[in-house]
PDB file of C-alpha atoms in Angstrom:
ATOM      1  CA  UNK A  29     -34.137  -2.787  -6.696  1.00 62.00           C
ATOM      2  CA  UNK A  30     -32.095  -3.619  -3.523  1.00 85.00           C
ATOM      3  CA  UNK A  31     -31.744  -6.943  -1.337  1.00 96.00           C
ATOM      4  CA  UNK A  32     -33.154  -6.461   1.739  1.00 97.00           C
ATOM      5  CA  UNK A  33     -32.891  -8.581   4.866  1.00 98.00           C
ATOM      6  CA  UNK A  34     -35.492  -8.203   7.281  1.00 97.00           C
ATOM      7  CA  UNK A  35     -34.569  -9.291  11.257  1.00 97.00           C
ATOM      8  CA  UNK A  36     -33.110 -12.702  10.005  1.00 98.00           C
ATOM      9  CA  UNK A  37     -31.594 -15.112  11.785  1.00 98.00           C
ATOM     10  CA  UNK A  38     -29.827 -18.413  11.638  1.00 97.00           C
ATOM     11  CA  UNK A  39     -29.635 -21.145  13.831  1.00 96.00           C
ATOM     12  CA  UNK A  40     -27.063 -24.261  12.850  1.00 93.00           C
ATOM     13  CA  UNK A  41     -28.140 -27.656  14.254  1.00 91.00           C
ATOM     14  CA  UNK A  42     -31.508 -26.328  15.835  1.00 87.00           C
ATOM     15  CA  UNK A  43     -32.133 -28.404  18.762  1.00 86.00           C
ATOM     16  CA  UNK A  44     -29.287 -30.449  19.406  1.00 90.00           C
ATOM     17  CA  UNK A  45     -26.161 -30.210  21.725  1.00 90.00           C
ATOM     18  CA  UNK A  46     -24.334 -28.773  18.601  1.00 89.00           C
ATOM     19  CA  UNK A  47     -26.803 -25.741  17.999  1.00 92.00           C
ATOM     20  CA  UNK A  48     -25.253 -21.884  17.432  1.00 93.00           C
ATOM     21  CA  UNK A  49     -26.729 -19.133  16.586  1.00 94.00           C
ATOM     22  CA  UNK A  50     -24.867 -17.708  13.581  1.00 96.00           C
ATOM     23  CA  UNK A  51     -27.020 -14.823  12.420  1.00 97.00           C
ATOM     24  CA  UNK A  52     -28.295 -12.781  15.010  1.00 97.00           C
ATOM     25  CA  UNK A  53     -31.320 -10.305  13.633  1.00 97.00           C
ATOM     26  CA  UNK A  54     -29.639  -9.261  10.694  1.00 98.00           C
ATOM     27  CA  UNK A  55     -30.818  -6.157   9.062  1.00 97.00           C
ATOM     28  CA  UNK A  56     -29.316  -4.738   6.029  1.00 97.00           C
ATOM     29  CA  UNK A  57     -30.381  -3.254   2.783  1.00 96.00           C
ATOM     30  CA  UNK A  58     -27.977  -3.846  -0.349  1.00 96.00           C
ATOM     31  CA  UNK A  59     -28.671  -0.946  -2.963  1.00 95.00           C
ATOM     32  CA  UNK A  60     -28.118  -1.590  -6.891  1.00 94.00           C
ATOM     33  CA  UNK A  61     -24.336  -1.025  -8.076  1.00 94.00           C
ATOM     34  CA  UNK A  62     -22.447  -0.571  -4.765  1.00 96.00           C
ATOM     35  CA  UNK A  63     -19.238  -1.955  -4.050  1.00 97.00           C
ATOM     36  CA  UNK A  64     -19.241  -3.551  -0.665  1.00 97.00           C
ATOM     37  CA  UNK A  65     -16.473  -4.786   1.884  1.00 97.00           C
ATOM     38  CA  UNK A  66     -17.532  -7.636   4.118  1.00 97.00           C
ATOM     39  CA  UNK A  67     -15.079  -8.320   7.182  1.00 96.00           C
ATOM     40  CA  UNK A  68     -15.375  -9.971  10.281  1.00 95.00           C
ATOM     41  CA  UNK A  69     -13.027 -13.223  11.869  1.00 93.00           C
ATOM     42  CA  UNK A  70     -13.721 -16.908  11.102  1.00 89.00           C
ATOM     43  CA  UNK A  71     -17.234 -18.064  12.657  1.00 90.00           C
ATOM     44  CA  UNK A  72     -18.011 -14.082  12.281  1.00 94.00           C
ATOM     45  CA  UNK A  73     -20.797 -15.195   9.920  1.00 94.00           C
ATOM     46  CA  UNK A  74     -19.710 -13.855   6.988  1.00 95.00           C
ATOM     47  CA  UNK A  75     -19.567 -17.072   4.816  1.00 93.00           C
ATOM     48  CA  UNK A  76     -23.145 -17.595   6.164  1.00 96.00           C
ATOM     49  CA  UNK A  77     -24.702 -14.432   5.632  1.00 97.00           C
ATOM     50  CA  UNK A  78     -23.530 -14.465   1.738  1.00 96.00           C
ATOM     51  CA  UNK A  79     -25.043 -18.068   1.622  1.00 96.00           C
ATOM     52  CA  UNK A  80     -29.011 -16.618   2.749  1.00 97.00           C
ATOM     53  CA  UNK A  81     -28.864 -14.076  -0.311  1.00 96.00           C
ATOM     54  CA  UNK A  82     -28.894 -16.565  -3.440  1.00 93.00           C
ATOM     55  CA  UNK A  83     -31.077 -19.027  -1.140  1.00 94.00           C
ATOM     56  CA  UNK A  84     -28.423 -21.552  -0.744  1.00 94.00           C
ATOM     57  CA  UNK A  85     -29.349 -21.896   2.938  1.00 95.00           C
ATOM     58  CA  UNK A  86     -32.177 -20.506   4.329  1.00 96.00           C
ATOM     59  CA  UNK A  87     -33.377 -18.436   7.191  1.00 97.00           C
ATOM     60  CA  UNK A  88     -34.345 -20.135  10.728  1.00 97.00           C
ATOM     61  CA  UNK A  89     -36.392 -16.757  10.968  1.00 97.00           C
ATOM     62  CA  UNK A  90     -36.580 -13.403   8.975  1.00 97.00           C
ATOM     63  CA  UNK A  91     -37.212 -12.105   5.628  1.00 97.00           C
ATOM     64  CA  UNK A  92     -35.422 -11.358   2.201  1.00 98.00           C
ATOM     65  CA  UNK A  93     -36.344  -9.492  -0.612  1.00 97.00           C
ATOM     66  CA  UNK A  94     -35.207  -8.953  -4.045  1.00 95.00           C
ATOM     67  CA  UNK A  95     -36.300  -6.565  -6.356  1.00 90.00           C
ATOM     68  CA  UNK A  96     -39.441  -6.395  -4.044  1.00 92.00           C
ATOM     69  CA  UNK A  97     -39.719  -9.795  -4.204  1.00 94.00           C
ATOM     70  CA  UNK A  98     -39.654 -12.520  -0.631  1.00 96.00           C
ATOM     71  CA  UNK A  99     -37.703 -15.067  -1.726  1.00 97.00           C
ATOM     72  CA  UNK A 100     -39.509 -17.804   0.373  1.00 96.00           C
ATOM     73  CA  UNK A 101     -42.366 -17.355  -0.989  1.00 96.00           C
ATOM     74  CA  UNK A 102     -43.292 -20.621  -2.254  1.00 93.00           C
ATOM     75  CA  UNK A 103     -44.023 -19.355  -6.493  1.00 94.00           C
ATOM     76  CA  UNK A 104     -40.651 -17.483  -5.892  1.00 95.00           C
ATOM     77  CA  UNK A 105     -37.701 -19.347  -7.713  1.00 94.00           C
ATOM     78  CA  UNK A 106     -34.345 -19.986  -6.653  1.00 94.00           C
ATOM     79  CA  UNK A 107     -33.218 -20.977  -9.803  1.00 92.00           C
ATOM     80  CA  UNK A 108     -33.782 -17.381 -11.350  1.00 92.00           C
ATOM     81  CA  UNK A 109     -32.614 -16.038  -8.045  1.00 94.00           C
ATOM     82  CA  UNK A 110     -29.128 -17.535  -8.716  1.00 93.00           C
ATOM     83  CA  UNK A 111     -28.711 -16.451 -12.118  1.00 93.00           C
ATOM     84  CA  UNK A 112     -29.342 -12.758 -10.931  1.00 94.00           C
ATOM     85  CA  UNK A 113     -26.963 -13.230  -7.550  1.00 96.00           C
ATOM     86  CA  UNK A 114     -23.761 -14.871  -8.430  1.00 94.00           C
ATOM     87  CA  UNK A 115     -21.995 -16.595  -5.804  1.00 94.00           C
ATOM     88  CA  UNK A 116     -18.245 -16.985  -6.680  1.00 93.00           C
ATOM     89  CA  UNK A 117     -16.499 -19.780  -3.638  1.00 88.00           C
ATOM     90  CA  UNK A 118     -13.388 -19.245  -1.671  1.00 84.00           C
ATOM     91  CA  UNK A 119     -12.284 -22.487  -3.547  1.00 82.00           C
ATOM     92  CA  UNK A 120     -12.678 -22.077  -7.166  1.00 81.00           C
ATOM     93  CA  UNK A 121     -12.333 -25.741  -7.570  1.00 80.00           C
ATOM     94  CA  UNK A 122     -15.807 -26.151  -6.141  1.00 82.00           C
ATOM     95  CA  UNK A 123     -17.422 -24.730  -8.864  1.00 86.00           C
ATOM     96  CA  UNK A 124     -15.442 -25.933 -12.162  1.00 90.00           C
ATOM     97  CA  UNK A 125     -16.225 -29.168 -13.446  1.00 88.00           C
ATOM     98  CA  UNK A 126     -16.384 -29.438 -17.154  1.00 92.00           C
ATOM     99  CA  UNK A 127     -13.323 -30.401 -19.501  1.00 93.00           C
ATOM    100  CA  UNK A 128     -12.152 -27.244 -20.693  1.00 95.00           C
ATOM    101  CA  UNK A 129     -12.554 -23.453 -19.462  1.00 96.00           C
ATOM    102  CA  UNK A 130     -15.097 -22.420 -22.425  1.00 97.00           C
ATOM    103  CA  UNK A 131     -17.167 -25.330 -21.607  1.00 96.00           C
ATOM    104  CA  UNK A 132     -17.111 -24.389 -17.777  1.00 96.00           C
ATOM    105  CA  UNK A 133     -18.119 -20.790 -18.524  1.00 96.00           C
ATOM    106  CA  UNK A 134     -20.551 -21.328 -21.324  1.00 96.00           C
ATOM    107  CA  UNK A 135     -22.153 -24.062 -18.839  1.00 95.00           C
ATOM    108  CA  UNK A 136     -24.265 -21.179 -16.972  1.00 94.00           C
ATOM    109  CA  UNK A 137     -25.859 -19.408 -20.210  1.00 95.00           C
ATOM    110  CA  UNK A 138     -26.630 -23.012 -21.269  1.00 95.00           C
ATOM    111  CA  UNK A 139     -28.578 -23.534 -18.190  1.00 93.00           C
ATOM    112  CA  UNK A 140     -30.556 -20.896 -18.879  1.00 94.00           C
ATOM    113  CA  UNK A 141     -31.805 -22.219 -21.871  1.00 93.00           C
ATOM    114  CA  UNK A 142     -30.970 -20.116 -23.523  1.00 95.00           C
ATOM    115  CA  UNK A 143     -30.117 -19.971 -27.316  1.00 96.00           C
ATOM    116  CA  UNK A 144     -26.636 -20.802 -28.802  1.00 96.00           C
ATOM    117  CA  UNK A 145     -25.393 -17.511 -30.168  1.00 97.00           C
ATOM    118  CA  UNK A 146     -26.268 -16.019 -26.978  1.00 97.00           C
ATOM    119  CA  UNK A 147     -24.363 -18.965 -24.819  1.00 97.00           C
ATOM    120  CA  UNK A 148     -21.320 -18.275 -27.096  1.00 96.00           C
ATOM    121  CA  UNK A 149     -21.972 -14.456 -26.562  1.00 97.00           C
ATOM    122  CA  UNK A 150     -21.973 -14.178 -23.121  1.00 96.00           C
ATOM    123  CA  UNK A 151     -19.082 -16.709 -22.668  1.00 97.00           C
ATOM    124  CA  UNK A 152     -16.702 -15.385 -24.628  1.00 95.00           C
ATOM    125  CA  UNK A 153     -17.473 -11.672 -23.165  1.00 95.00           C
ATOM    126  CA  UNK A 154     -17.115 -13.012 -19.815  1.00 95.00           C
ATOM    127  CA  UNK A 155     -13.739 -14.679 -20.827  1.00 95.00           C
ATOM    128  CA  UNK A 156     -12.892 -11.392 -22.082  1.00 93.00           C
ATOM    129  CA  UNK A 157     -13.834  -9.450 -18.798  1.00 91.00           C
ATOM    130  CA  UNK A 158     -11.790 -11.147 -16.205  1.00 91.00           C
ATOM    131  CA  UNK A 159      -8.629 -11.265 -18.794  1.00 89.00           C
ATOM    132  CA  UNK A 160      -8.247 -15.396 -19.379  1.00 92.00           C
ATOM    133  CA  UNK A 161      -6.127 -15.632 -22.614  1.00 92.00           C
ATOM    134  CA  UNK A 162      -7.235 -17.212 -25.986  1.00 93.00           C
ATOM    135  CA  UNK A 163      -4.327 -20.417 -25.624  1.00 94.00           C
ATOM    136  CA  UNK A 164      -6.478 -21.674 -22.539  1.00 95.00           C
ATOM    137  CA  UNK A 165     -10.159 -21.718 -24.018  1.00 95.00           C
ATOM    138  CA  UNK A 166      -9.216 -25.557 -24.736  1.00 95.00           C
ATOM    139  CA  UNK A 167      -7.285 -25.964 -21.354  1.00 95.00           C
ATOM    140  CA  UNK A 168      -8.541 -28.354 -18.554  1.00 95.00           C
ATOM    141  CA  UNK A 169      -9.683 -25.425 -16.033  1.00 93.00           C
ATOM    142  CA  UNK A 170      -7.988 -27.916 -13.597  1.00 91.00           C
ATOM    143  CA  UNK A 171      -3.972 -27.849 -15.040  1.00 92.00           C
ATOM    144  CA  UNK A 172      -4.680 -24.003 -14.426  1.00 92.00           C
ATOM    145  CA  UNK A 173      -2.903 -21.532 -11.717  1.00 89.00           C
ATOM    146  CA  UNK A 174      -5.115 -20.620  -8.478  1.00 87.00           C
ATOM    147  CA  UNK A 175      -5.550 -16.990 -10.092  1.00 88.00           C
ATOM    148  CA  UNK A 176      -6.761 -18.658 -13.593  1.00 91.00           C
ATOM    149  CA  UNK A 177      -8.464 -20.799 -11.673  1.00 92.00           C
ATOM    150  CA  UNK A 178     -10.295 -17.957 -10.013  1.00 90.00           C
ATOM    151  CA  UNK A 179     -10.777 -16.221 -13.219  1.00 91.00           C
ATOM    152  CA  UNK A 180     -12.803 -19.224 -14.986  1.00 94.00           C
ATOM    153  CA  UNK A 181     -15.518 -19.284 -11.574  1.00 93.00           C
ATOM    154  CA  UNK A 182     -15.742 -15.587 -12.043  1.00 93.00           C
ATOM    155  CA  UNK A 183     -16.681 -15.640 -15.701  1.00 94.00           C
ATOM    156  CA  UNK A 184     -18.727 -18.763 -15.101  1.00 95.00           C
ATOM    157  CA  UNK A 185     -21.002 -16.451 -13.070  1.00 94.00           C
ATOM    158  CA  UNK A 186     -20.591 -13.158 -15.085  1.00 94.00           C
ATOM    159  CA  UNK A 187     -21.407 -14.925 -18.340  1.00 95.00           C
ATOM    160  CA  UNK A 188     -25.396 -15.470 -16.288  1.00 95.00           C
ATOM    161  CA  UNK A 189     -25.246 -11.605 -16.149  1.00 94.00           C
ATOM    162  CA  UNK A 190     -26.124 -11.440 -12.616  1.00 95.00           C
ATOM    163  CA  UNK A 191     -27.290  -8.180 -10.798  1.00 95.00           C
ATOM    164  CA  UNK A 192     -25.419  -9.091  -8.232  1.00 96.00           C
ATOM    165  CA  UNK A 193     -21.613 -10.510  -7.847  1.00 96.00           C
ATOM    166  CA  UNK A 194     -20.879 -11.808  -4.500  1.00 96.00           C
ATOM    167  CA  UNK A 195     -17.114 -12.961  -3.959  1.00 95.00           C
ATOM    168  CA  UNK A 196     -15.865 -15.230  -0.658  1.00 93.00           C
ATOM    169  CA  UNK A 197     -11.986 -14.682  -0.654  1.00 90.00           C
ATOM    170  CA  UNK A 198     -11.122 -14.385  -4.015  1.00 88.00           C
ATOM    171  CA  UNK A 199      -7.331 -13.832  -3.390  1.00 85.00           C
ATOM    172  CA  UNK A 200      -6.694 -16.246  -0.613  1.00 81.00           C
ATOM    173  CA  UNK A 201      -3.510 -17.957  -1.578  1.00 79.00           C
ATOM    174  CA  UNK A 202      -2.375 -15.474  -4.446  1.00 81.00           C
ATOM    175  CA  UNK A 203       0.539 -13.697  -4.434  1.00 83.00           C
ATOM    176  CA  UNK A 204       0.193 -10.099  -4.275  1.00 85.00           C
ATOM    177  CA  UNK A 205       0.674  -9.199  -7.914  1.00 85.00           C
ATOM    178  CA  UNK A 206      -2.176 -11.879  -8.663  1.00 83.00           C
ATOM    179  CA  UNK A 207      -4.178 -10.225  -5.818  1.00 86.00           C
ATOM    180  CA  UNK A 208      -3.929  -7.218  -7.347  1.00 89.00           C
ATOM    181  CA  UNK A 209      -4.766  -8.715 -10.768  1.00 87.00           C
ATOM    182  CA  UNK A 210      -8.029 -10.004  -9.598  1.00 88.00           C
ATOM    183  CA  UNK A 211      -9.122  -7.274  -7.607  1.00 91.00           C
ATOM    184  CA  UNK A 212      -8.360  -4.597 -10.705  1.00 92.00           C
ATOM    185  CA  UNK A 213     -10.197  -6.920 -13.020  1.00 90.00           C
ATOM    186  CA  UNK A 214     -13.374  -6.973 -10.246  1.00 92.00           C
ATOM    187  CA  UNK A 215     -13.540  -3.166  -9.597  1.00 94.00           C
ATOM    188  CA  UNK A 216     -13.243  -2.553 -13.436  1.00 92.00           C
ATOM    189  CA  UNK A 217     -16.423  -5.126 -14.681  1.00 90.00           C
ATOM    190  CA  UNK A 218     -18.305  -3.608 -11.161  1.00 94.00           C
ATOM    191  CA  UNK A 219     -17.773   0.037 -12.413  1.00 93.00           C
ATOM    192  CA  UNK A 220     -18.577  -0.935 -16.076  1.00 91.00           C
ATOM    193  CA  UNK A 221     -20.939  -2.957 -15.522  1.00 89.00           C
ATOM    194  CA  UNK A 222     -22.745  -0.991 -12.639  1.00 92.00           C
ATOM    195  CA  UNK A 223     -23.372  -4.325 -10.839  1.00 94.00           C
ATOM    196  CA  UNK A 224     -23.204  -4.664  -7.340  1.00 96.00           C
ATOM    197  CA  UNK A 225     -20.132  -6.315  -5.864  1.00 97.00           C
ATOM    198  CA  UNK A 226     -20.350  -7.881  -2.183  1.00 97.00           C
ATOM    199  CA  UNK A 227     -16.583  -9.137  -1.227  1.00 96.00           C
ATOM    200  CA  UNK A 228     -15.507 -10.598   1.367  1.00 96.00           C
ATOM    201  CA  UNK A 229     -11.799 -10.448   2.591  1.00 93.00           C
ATOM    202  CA  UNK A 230      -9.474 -10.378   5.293  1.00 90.00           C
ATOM    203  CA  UNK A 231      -7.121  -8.442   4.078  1.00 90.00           C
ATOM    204  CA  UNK A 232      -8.196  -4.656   5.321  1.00 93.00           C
ATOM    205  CA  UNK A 233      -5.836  -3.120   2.620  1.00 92.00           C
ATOM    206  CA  UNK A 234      -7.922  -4.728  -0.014  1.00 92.00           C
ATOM    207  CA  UNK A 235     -11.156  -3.634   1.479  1.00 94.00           C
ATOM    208  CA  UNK A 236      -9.705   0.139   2.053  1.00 93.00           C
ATOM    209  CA  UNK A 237      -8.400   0.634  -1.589  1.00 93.00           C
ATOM    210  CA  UNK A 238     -11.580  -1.182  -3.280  1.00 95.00           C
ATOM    211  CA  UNK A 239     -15.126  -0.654  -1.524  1.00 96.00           C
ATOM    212  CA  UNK A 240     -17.595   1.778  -1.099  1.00 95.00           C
ATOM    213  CA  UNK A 241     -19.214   0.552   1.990  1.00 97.00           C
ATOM    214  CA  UNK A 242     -17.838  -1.799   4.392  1.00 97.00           C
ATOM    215  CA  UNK A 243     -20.090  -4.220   6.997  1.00 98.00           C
ATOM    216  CA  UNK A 244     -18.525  -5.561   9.377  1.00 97.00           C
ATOM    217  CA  UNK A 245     -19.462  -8.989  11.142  1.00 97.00           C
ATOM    218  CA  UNK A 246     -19.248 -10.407  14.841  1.00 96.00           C
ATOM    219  CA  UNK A 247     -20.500 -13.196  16.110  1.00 95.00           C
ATOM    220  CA  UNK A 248     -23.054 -13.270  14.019  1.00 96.00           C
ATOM    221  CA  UNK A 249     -24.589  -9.269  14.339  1.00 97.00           C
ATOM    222  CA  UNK A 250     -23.673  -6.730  12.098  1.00 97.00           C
ATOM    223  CA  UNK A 251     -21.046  -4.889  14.167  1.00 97.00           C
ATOM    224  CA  UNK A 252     -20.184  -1.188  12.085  1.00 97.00           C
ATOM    225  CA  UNK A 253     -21.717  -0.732   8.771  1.00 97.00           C
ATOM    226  CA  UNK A 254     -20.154   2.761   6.892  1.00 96.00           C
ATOM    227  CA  UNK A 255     -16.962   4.095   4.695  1.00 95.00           C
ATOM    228  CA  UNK A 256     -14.015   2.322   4.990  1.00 93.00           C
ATOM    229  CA  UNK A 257     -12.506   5.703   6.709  1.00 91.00           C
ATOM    230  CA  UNK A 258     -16.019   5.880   9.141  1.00 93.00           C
ATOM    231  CA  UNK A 259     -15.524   1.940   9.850  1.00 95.00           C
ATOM    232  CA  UNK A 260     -11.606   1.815  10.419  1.00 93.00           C
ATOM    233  CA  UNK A 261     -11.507   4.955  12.595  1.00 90.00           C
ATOM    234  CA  UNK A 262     -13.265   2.422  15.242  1.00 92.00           C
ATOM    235  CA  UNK A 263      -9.815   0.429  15.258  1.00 90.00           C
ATOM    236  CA  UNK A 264      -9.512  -0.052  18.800  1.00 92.00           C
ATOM    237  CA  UNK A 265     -13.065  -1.633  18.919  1.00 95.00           C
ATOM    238  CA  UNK A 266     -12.018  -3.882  15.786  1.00 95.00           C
ATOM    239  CA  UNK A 267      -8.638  -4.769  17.647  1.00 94.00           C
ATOM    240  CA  UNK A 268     -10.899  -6.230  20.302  1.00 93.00           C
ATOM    241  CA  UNK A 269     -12.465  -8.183  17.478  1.00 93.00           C
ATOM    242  CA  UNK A 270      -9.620 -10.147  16.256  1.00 92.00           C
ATOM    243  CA  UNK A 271      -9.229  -7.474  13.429  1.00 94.00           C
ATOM    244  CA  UNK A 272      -7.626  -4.415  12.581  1.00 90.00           C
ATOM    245  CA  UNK A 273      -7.581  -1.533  10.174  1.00 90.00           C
ATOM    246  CA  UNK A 274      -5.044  -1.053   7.702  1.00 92.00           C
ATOM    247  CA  UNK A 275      -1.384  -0.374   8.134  1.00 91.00           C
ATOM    248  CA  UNK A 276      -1.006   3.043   7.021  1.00 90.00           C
ATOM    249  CA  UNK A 277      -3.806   3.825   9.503  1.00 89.00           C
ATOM    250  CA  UNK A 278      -1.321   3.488  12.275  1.00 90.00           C
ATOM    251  CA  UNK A 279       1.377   5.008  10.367  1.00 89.00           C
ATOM    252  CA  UNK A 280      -0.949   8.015  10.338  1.00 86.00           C
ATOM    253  CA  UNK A 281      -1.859   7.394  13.863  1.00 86.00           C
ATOM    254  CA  UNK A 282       1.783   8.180  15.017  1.00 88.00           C
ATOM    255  CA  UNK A 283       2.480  10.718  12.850  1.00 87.00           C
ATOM    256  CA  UNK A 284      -0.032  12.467  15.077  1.00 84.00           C
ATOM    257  CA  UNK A 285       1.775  11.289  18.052  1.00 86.00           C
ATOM    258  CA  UNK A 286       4.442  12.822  17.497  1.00 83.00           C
ATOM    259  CA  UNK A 287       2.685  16.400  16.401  1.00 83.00           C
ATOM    260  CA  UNK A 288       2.542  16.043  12.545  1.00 79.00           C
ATOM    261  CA  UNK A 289      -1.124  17.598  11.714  1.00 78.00           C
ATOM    262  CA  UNK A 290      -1.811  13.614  10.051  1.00 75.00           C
ATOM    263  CA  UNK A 291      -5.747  13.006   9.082  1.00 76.00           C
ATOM    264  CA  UNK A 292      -7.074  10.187   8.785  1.00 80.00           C
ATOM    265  CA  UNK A 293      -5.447   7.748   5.871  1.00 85.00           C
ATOM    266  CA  UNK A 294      -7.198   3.718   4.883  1.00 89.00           C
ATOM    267  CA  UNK A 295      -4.887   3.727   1.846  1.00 89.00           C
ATOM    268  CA  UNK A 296      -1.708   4.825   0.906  1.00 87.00           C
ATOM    269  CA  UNK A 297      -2.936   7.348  -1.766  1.00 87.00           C
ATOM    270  CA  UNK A 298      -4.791   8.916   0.624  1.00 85.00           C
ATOM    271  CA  UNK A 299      -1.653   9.198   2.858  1.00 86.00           C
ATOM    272  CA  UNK A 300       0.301  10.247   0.385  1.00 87.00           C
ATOM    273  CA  UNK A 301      -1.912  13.343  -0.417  1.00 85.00           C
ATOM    274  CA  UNK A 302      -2.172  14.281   3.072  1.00 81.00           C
ATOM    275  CA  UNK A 303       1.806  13.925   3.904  1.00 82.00           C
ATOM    276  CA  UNK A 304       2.283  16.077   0.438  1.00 82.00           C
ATOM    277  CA  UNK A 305      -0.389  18.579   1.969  1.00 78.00           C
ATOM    278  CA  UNK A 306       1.772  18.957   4.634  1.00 74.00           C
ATOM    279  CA  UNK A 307       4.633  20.005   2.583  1.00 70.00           C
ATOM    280  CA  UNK A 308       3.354  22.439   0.542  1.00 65.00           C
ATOM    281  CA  UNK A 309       2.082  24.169   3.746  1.00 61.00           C
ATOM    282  CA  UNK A 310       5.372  24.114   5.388  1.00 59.00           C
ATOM    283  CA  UNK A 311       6.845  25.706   2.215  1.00 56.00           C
ATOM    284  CA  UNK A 312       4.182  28.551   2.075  1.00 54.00           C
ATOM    285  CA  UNK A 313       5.047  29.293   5.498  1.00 48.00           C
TER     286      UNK A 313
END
């Protein structure tokens, strides 16, 4: 069943001289096992809009439903809500706290009550999944790299076996082999594990190789909401955004300036097949 949200809205500091309005009618449906982009500048309302669907903050006004269910109403509970939609922070350091990386990942299943071969089951699968190696089970998840870092939050939240995986910058600092890393690891457990992925970046290369769908956010409405290809061919309007599509999009762009029959390209794969398209029609002729 999908997350739905129903004409919600957010107001910060309701009331006072410090009061914006930082959801604006939202409407979006979230089907099961979709990968999904979410872009937008800072203040866009990204980081806010992930917040509303685990409950961590709540709508001024609006509804939102999971698996059929409105999760303000009052018998509904959050605490089951945020086993099944896993929230992983920009920081992972905001979410690790115990003494050594099994004990931070097993903490979850242990929350859940529930028994202690399926804690240890569910950890050590989730260690497995995002690729943390067997000499740092016993490590402080604190003396770890940012990307091992990110990859103890991650499992901490896969090891609930959410339905839902929602991600808030999981790259930000890494270098791009570690990017890369991390984003493989995500697209393999989504595609394995048909669970729905909602990540947020600002990098539009990430967004373009990885997603299936990609929302994008301004000033608090939901500005485009299609492909990546659908969504970047508006570049002009994201430009006027503070945002932009990917590079090889404007590589293709004046390729066409300059009369070479160029498509439109989000990734370099897909530019590659269309510049070796070219070729082999030039060779025919």
């Amino acid at each position: 069943m999908p997350i739905v949200m129903d004409h919600v809205n957010y107001i910060y500091s309701a009331g006072t001289a410090y009061e914006k309005h930082a959801l604006k009618d939202i409407n979006l449906t979230i089907p099961d096992g979709q990968f999904i982009g979410l872009i937008g500048h800072t203040g866009s309302g990204k980081s806010t809009l992930i917040q509303h669907l685990n409950g961590l903050i709540k709508a001024s006004s609006g509804s939102i439903y999971f698996n059929g269910r409105d999760i303000y109403d009052e018998d509904f509970s959050m605490k089951n809500l945020r086993t099944r939609v896993g929230l992983v922070f920009q920081y992972p350091e905001h979410q690790l706290f115990e003494t050594t990386v099994v004990k931070d990942v097993e903490f979850g299943p242990k929350n859940m009550k529930l028994p202690k071969l399926e804690v240890n089951l569910r950890t050590f699968e989730a260690i497995k999944m995002v690729g943390i190696s067997e000499e740092l089970y016993d490590a402080s998840p604190f003396e770890l790299s940012g990307g091992q870092k990110r990859r103890v939050a991650i499992a901490g939240v896969l090891a609930m076996k959410p339905e839902v995986l929602i991600l808030d910058e999981p790259t930000a600092g890494l270098d791009p082999m570690g990017r890369d890393e991390i984003l493989d690891q995500i697209a393999k457990i989504q595609k394995e594990q048909k669970i729905t992925v909602i990540l947020v970046s600002h990098s539009m290369e990430d967004v373009a190789k990885y997603v299936d769908r990609l929302i994008v956010m301004d000033h608090g409405s939901v500005q485009f909401d299609g492909t990546p290809k659908e969504v970047f061919s508006h570049y002009k309007e994201l430009e006027n955004m503070g945002l932009a599509a990917p590079q090889v999009t404007y590589v293709m762009q004046e390729l066409r300036k300059k009369g070479f029959p160029a498509g439109e390209a989000t990734t370099v794969e897909e530019a590659k097949k269309e510049i070796l398209g070219w070729i082999g029609d030039k060779r025919k002729i």
